Coordinates of N, CA and C in Angstrom, one line a residue:
X27 N 1.1 15.4 -93.6 CA 0.0 15.2 -92.7 C 0.5 14.9 -91.3
X28 N 1.6 14.1 -91.2 CA 2.2 13.8 -89.9 C 2.7 15.1 -89.2
X29 N 3.4 15.9 -90.0 CA 3.9 17.1 -89.4 C 2.8 18.1 -89.0
X30 N 1.8 18.2 -89.8 CA 0.7 19.1 -89.5 C 0.0 18.6 -88.2
X31 N -0.2 17.3 -88.0 CA -0.8 16.8 -86.8 C 0.1 17.1 -85.6
X32 N 1.4 16.8 -85.7 CA 2.3 17.1 -84.6 C 2.4 18.5 -84.3
X33 N 2.3 19.4 -85.3 CA 2.3 20.9 -85.0 C 1.1 21.4 -84.2
X34 N 0.0 20.6 -84.2 CA -1.1 21.0 -83.4 C -0.8 20.9 -81.9
X35 N 0.1 20.1 -81.6 CA 0.5 20.0 -80.2 C -0.6 19.5 -79.2
X36 N -1.4 18.6 -79.7 CA -2.5 18.1 -78.9 C -1.9 17.0 -77.9
X37 N -2.1 17.3 -76.6 CA -1.5 16.5 -75.6 C -2.1 15.1 -75.6
X38 N -1.2 14.1 -75.4 CA -1.7 12.7 -75.3 C -0.8 12.0 -74.3
X39 N -1.2 12.0 -73.1 CA -0.4 11.6 -72.0 C 0.1 10.1 -72.1
X40 N -0.7 9.3 -72.8 CA -0.3 7.9 -72.9 C 0.6 7.6 -74.1
X41 N 0.9 8.6 -74.9 CA 1.8 8.5 -76.0 C 3.2 8.6 -75.6
X42 N 4.2 7.8 -76.1 CA 5.6 8.0 -75.8 C 6.1 9.4 -76.3
X43 N 5.4 10.0 -77.2 CA 5.8 11.3 -77.8 C 5.2 12.4 -76.9
X44 N 4.2 12.2 -76.1 CA 3.6 13.2 -75.3 C 2.5 14.0 -76.0
X45 N 2.3 13.7 -77.3 CA 1.3 14.4 -78.1 C 0.7 13.5 -79.1
X46 N -0.4 13.9 -79.7 CA -1.0 13.1 -80.8 C -0.1 13.0 -82.0
X47 N 0.1 11.8 -82.5 CA 0.8 11.6 -83.8 C 0.0 10.8 -84.8
X48 N 0.5 10.6 -86.0 CA -0.2 9.9 -87.0 C 0.6 8.7 -87.5
X49 N 0.0 7.6 -87.6 CA 0.5 6.4 -88.3 C -0.3 6.2 -89.5
X50 N 0.3 6.1 -90.7 CA -0.4 6.0 -91.9 C 0.0 4.8 -92.8
X51 N -0.9 4.1 -93.3 CA -0.7 3.0 -94.2 C -1.2 3.3 -95.6
X52 N -0.5 3.1 -96.6 CA -0.9 3.4 -98.0 C -0.8 2.2 -98.9
X53 N -1.6 2.1 -99.9 CA -1.4 1.1 -101.0 C -1.9 1.7 -102.3
X54 N -1.3 1.3 -103.3 CA -1.7 1.8 -104.7 C -1.8 0.6 -105.6
X55 N -2.5 0.8 -106.6 CA -2.7 -0.2 -107.7 C -2.7 0.5 -109.0
X56 N -1.5 0.8 -109.5 CA -1.3 1.6 -110.7 C -1.9 1.0 -112.0
X57 N -2.0 -0.4 -111.9 CA -2.5 -1.1 -113.1 C -4.0 -1.4 -113.0
X58 N -4.6 -1.1 -111.9 CA -6.1 -1.4 -111.7 C -6.5 -2.8 -111.7
X59 N -5.6 -3.7 -111.1 CA -5.9 -5.1 -111.1 C -6.5 -5.6 -109.8
X60 N -6.5 -4.8 -108.8 CA -7.0 -5.2 -107.5 C -8.4 -4.7 -107.3
X61 N -9.2 -5.5 -106.6 CA -10.6 -5.0 -106.2 C -10.4 -4.1 -105.0
X62 N -11.4 -3.3 -104.7 CA -11.3 -2.3 -103.6 C -11.0 -3.0 -102.2
X63 N -11.6 -4.2 -102.0 CA -11.4 -4.9 -100.7 C -9.9 -5.2 -100.6
X64 N -9.3 -5.7 -101.6 CA -7.9 -6.1 -101.6 C -7.0 -4.9 -101.3
X65 N -7.3 -3.8 -102.1 CA -6.5 -2.6 -101.9 C -6.6 -2.1 -100.5
X66 N -7.8 -2.1 -99.9 CA -8.0 -1.6 -98.6 C -7.3 -2.5 -97.6
X67 N -7.3 -3.8 -97.8 CA -6.6 -4.7 -96.9 C -5.1 -4.5 -96.9
X68 N -4.6 -4.2 -98.1 CA -3.1 -3.9 -98.2 C -2.8 -2.6 -97.4
X69 N -3.6 -1.6 -97.6 CA -3.4 -0.3 -96.9 C -3.5 -0.6 -95.3
X70 N -4.5 -1.4 -94.9 CA -4.7 -1.7 -93.5 C -3.4 -2.4 -93.0
X71 N -2.9 -3.4 -93.7 CA -1.7 -4.1 -93.3 C -0.5 -3.1 -93.2
X72 N -0.4 -2.2 -94.1 CA 0.6 -1.2 -94.0 C 0.5 -0.3 -92.8
X73 N -0.8 0.0 -92.5 CA -1.0 0.9 -91.3 C -0.6 0.1 -90.0
X74 N -0.9 -1.1 -89.9 CA -0.4 -1.9 -88.7 C 1.1 -2.0 -88.7
X75 N 1.8 -2.1 -89.8 CA 3.2 -2.1 -89.8 C 3.7 -0.8 -89.3
X76 N 3.1 0.3 -89.7 CA 3.5 1.6 -89.2 C 3.3 1.7 -87.7
X77 N 2.2 1.2 -87.2 CA 2.0 1.3 -85.7 C 2.9 0.4 -85.0
X78 N 3.2 -0.8 -85.4 CA 4.1 -1.7 -84.7 C 5.5 -1.4 -85.0
X79 N 5.8 -0.6 -86.0 CA 7.2 -0.2 -86.3 C 7.7 1.0 -85.5
X80 N 6.9 1.5 -84.6 CA 7.3 2.6 -83.9 C 6.4 3.8 -83.9
X81 N 5.3 3.7 -84.6 CA 4.3 4.7 -84.7 C 4.8 6.0 -85.3
X82 N 4.0 7.0 -85.5 CA 4.3 8.3 -86.1 C 5.1 8.1 -87.4
X83 N 4.7 7.3 -88.3 CA 5.4 7.0 -89.5 C 4.4 6.6 -90.6
X84 N 4.9 6.5 -91.8 CA 4.1 6.1 -93.0 C 4.7 4.8 -93.5
X85 N 3.9 3.9 -93.8 CA 4.3 2.6 -94.4 C 3.6 2.4 -95.7
X86 N 4.2 1.9 -96.7 CA 3.7 1.7 -98.0 C 3.5 0.2 -98.2
X87 N 2.4 -0.3 -98.9 CA 2.3 -1.7 -99.2 C 3.4 -2.0 -100.3
X88 N 4.0 -3.1 -100.1 CA 5.1 -3.5 -101.0 C 4.6 -3.6 -102.4
X89 N 5.2 -3.1 -103.4 CA 4.8 -3.2 -104.8 C 4.8 -4.6 -105.3
X90 N 5.8 -5.4 -104.8 CA 5.9 -6.8 -105.3 C 4.7 -7.6 -104.9
X91 N 4.0 -7.2 -103.8 CA 2.8 -8.0 -103.4 C 1.5 -7.6 -104.1
X92 N 1.7 -6.6 -105.1 CA 0.5 -6.1 -105.8 C 0.0 -7.1 -106.9
X93 N 0.7 -8.2 -107.0 CA 0.3 -9.1 -108.1 C 0.6 -8.7 -109.5
X94 N 1.7 -7.9 -109.6 CA 2.2 -7.4 -110.9 C 2.2 -8.4 -111.9

C-alpha cells in the first residue's frame, strides 16, 4: 500500500518527502479475546507510533500486549 501511494507521486509541499506517503498501524487478535474497541485502540496506537517514528512506515501492535 505504501509503495502504491508513493508511486502516485501526489505532491505534498509540507511533507519532508515532497509527496503523499502512508503511515499505517495494524493490530491483530488471532485468539479472538479482544473486543472491537480494544483492537481498534491498539491499531490506532500503532498508527501514531508510525507517524511519530518518521512517517511513511507500518507499525504493528506488540503481540505481548494482546493479553495472551
